[in-house]
C-alpha atoms as a printed R data frame, in Angstrom:
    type eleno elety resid chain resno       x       y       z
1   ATOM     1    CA   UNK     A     1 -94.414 -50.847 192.564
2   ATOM     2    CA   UNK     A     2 -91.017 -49.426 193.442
3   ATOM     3    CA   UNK     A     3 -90.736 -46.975 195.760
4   ATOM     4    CA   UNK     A     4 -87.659 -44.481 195.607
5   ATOM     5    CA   UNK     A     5 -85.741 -43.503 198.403
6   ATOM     6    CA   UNK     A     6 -85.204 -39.546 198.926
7   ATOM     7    CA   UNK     A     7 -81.965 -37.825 199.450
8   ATOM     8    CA   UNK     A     8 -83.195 -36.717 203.028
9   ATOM     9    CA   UNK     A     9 -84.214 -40.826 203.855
10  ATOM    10    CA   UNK     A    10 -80.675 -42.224 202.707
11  ATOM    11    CA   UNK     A    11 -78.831 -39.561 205.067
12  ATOM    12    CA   UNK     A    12 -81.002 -40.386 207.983
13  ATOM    13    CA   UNK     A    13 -80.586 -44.373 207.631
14  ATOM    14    CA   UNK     A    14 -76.391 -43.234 206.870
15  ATOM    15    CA   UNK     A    15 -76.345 -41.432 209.922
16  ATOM    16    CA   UNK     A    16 -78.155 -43.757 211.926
17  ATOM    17    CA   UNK     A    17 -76.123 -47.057 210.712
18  ATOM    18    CA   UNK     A    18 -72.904 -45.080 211.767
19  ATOM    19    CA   UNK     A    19 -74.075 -43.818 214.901
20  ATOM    20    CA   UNK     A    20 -74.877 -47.239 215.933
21  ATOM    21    CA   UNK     A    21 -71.695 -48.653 214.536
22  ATOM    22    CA   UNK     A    22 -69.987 -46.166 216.746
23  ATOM    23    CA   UNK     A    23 -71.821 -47.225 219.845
24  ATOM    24    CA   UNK     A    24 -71.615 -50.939 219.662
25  ATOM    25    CA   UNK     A    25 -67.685 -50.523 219.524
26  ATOM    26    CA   UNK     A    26 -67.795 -48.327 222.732
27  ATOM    27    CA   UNK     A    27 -66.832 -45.289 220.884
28  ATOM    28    CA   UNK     A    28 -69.569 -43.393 222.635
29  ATOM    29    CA   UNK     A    29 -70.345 -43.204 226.163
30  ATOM    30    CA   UNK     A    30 -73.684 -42.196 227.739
31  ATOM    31    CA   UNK     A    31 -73.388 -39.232 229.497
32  ATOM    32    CA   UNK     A    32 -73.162 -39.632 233.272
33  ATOM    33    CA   UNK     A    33 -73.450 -36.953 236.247
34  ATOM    34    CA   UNK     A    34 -70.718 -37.176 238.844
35  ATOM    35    CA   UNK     A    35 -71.514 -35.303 242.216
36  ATOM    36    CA   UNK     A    36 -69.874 -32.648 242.644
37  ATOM    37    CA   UNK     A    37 -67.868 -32.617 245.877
38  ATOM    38    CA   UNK     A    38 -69.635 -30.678 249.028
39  ATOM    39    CA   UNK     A    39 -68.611 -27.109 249.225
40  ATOM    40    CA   UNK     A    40 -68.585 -25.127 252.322
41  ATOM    41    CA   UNK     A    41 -71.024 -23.220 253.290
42  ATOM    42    CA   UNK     A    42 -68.986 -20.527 255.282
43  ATOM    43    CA   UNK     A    43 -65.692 -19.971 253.683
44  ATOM    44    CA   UNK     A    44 -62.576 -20.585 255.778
45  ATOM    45    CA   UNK     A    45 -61.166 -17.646 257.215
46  ATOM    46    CA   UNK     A    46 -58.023 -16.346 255.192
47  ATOM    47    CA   UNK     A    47 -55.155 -17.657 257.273
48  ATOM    48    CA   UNK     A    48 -53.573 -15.300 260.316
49  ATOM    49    CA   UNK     A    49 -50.447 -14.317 259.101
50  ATOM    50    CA   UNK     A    50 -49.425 -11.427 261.523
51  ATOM    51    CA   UNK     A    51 -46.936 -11.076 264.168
52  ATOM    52    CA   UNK     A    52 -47.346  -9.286 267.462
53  ATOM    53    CA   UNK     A    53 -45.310  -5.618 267.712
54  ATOM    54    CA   UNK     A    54 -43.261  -5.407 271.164
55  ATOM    55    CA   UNK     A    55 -46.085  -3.419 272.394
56  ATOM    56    CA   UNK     A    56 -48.837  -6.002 271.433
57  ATOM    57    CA   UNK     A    57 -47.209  -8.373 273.455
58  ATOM    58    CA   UNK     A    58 -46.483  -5.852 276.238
59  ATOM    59    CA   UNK     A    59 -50.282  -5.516 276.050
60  ATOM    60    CA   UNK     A    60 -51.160  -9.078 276.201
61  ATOM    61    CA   UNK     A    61 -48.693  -9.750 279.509
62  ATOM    62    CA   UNK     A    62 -50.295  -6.098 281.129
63  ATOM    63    CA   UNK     A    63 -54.120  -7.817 280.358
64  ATOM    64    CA   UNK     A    64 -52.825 -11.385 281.754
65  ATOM    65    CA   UNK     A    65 -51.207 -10.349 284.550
66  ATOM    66    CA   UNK     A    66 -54.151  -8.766 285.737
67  ATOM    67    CA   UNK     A    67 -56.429 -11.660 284.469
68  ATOM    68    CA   UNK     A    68 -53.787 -13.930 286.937
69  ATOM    69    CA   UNK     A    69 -54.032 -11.293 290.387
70  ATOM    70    CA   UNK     A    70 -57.696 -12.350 290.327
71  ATOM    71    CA   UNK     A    71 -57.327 -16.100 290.042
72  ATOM    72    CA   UNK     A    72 -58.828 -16.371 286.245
73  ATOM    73    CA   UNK     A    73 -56.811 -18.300 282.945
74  ATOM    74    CA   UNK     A    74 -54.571 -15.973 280.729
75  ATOM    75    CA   UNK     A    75 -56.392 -15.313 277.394
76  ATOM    76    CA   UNK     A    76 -54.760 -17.189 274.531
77  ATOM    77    CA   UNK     A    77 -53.467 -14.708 271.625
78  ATOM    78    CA   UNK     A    78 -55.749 -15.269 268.601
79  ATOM    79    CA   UNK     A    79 -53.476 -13.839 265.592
80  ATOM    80    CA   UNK     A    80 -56.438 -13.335 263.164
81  ATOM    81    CA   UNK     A    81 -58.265 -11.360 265.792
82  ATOM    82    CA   UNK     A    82 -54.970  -9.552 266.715
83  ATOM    83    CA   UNK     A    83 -54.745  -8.229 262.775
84  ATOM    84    CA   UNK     A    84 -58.394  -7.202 262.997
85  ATOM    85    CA   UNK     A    85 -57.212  -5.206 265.955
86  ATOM    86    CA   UNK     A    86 -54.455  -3.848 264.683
87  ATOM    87    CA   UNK     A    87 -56.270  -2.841 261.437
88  ATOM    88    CA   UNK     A    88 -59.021  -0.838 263.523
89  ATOM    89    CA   UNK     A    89 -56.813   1.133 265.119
90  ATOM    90    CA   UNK     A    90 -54.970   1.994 262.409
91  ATOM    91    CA   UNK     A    91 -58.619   2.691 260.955
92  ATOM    92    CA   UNK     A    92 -59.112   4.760 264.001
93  ATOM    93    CA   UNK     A    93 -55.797   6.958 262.904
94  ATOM    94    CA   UNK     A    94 -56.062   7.498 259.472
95  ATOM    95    CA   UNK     A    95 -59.829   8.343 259.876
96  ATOM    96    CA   UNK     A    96 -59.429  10.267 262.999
97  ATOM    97    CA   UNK     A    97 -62.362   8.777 265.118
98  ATOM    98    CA   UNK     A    98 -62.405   7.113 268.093
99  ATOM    99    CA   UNK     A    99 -65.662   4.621 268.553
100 ATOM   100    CA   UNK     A   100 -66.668   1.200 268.673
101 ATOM   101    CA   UNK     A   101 -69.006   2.027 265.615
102 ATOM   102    CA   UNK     A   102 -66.492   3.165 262.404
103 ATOM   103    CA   UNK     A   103 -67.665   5.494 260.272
104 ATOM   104    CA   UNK     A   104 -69.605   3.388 258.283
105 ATOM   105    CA   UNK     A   105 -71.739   1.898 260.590
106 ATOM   106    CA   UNK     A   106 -69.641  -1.762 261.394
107 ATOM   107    CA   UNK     A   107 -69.507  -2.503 265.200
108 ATOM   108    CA   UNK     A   108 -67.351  -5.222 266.242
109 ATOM   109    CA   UNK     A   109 -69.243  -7.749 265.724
110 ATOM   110    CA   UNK     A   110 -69.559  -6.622 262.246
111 ATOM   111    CA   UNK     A   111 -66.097  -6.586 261.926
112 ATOM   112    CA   UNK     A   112 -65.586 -10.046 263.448
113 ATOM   113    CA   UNK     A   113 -68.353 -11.851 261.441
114 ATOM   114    CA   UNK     A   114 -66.523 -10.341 258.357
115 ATOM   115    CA   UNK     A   115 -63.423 -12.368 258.717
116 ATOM   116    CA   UNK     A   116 -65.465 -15.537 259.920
117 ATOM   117    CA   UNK     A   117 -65.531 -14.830 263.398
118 ATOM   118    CA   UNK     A   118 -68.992 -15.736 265.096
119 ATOM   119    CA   UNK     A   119 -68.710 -16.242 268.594
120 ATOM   120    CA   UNK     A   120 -71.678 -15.917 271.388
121 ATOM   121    CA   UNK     A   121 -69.386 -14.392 274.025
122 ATOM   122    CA   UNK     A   122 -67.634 -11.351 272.370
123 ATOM   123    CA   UNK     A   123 -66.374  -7.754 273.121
124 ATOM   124    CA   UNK     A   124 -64.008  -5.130 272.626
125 ATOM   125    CA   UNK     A   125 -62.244  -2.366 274.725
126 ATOM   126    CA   UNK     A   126 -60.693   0.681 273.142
127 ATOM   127    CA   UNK     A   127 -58.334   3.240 274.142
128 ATOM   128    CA   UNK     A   128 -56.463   6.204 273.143
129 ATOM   129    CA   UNK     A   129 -53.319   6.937 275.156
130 ATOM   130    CA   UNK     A   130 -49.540   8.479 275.752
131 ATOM   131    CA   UNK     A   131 -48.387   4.895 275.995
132 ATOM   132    CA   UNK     A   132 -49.458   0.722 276.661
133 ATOM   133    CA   UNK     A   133 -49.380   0.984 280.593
134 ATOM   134    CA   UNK     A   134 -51.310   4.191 280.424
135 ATOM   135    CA   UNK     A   135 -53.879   2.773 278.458
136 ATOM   136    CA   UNK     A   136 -54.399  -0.509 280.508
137 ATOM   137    CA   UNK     A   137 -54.245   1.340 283.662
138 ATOM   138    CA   UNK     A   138 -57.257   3.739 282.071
139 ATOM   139    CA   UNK     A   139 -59.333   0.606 280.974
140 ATOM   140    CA   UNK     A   140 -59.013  -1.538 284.659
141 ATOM   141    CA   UNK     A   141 -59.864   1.897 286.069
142 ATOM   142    CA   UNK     A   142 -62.572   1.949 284.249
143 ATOM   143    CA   UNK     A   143 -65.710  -0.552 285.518
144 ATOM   144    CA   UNK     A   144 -66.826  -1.703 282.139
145 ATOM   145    CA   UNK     A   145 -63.412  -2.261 279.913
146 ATOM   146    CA   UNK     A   146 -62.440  -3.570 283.312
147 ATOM   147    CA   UNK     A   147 -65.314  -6.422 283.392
148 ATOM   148    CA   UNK     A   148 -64.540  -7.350 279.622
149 ATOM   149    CA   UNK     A   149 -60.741  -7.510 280.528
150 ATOM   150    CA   UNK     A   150 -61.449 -10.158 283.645
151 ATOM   151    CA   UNK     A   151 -64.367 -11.433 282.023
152 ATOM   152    CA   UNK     A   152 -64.156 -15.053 282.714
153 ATOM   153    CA   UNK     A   153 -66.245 -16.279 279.410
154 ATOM   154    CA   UNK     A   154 -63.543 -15.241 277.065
155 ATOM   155    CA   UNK     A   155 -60.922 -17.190 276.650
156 ATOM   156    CA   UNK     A   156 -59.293 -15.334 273.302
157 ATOM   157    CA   UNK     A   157 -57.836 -12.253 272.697
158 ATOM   158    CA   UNK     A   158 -56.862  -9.976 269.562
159 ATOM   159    CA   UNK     A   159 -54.476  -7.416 270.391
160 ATOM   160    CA   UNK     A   160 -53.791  -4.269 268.213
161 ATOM   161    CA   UNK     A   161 -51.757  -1.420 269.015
162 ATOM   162    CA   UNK     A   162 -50.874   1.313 266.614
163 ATOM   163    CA   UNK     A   163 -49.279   5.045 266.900
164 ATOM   164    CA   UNK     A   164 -51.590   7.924 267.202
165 ATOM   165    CA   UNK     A   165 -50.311  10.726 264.521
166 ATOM   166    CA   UNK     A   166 -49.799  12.900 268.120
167 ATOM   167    CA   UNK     A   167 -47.666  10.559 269.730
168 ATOM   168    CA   UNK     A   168 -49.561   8.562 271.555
169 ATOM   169    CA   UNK     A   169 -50.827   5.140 270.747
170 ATOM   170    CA   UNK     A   170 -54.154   3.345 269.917
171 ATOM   171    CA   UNK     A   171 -55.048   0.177 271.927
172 ATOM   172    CA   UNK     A   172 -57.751  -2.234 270.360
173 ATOM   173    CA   UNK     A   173 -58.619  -5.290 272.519
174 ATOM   174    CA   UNK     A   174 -60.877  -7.901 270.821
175 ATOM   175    CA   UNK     A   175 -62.423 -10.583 273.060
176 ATOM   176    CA   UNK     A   176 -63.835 -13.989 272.233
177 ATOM   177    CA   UNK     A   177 -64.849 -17.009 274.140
178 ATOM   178    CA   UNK     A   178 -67.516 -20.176 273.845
């Protein structure tokens, strides 16, 4: 007895026949998985393009001279830190407060740890003020700005100094070290 051959048989042994034709000439390749390459966990921070006012730098030689009268390393100007300091006190201006803690809550560390800044020796010093030397004569008067400024674990600084709409200016000193 003969046995016929459906329409749905014939296309599956077509297909098939092909399909195999196809691979024995290397026309198909099995499908492989490349590793992808390791990302980074933390991304980089975005790169410190910023440039220290006059002030800023008369800031940093004021802090460094007095870091020097007492026998300890001048703190090396980190420029990422510096905009983060310079962007607070402009905060500080435009919002018209004058904290540590902004208005919504972020301390410093906050604010560092947002730009990729984790460090376990940290601080920051503040000051509102007619001018530079006014305001780091007020903070080494003072006993605490005064430890932070001499404090012999940090071994970075982020200067920011910004007008206050009165005249004055706003001094933001962030501190880092290992």
């Amino acid at each position: 007895m003969k046995r016929k051959l459906n329409h749905k048989t014939v296309l599956l042994f077509s297909v098939l026949f092909v399909m195999s034709f196809i691979w024995m000439i290397g026309g198909l390749k099995p499908a492989t998985l490349e590793a992808a390459p390791p990302r980074s966990v933390v991304p980089p921070p975005p790169p410190a393009v910023y440039t220290l006012s006059e002030l800023e730098q008369k800031a940093v030689l004021l802090l460094n001279a007095a870091r020097k009268a007492e026998g300890l390393e001048p703190l090396k100007v980190n420029l990422l830190l510096s905009k983060l300091a310079a962007d607070y006190a402009l905060d500080m201006n435009k919002r018209k407060f004058f904290a540590h803690v902004d208005p919504d809550g972020k301390d410093p560390f906050d604010r560092m740890a947002a730009i990729g800044i984790d460090y376990p020796n940290a601080g920051e010093n503040i000051a509102l003020s007619p001018d530079v030397e006014t305001a780091h004569k007020m903070l080494m008067d003072s006993p605490l700005h005064r430890e932070n400024i001499l404090q012999p674990k940090y071994t970075e600084i982020g200067i920011g100094v910004r007008p206050d709409s009165r005249g004055g200016v706003y001094l933001v000193q962030e501190f880092i070290g290992p």
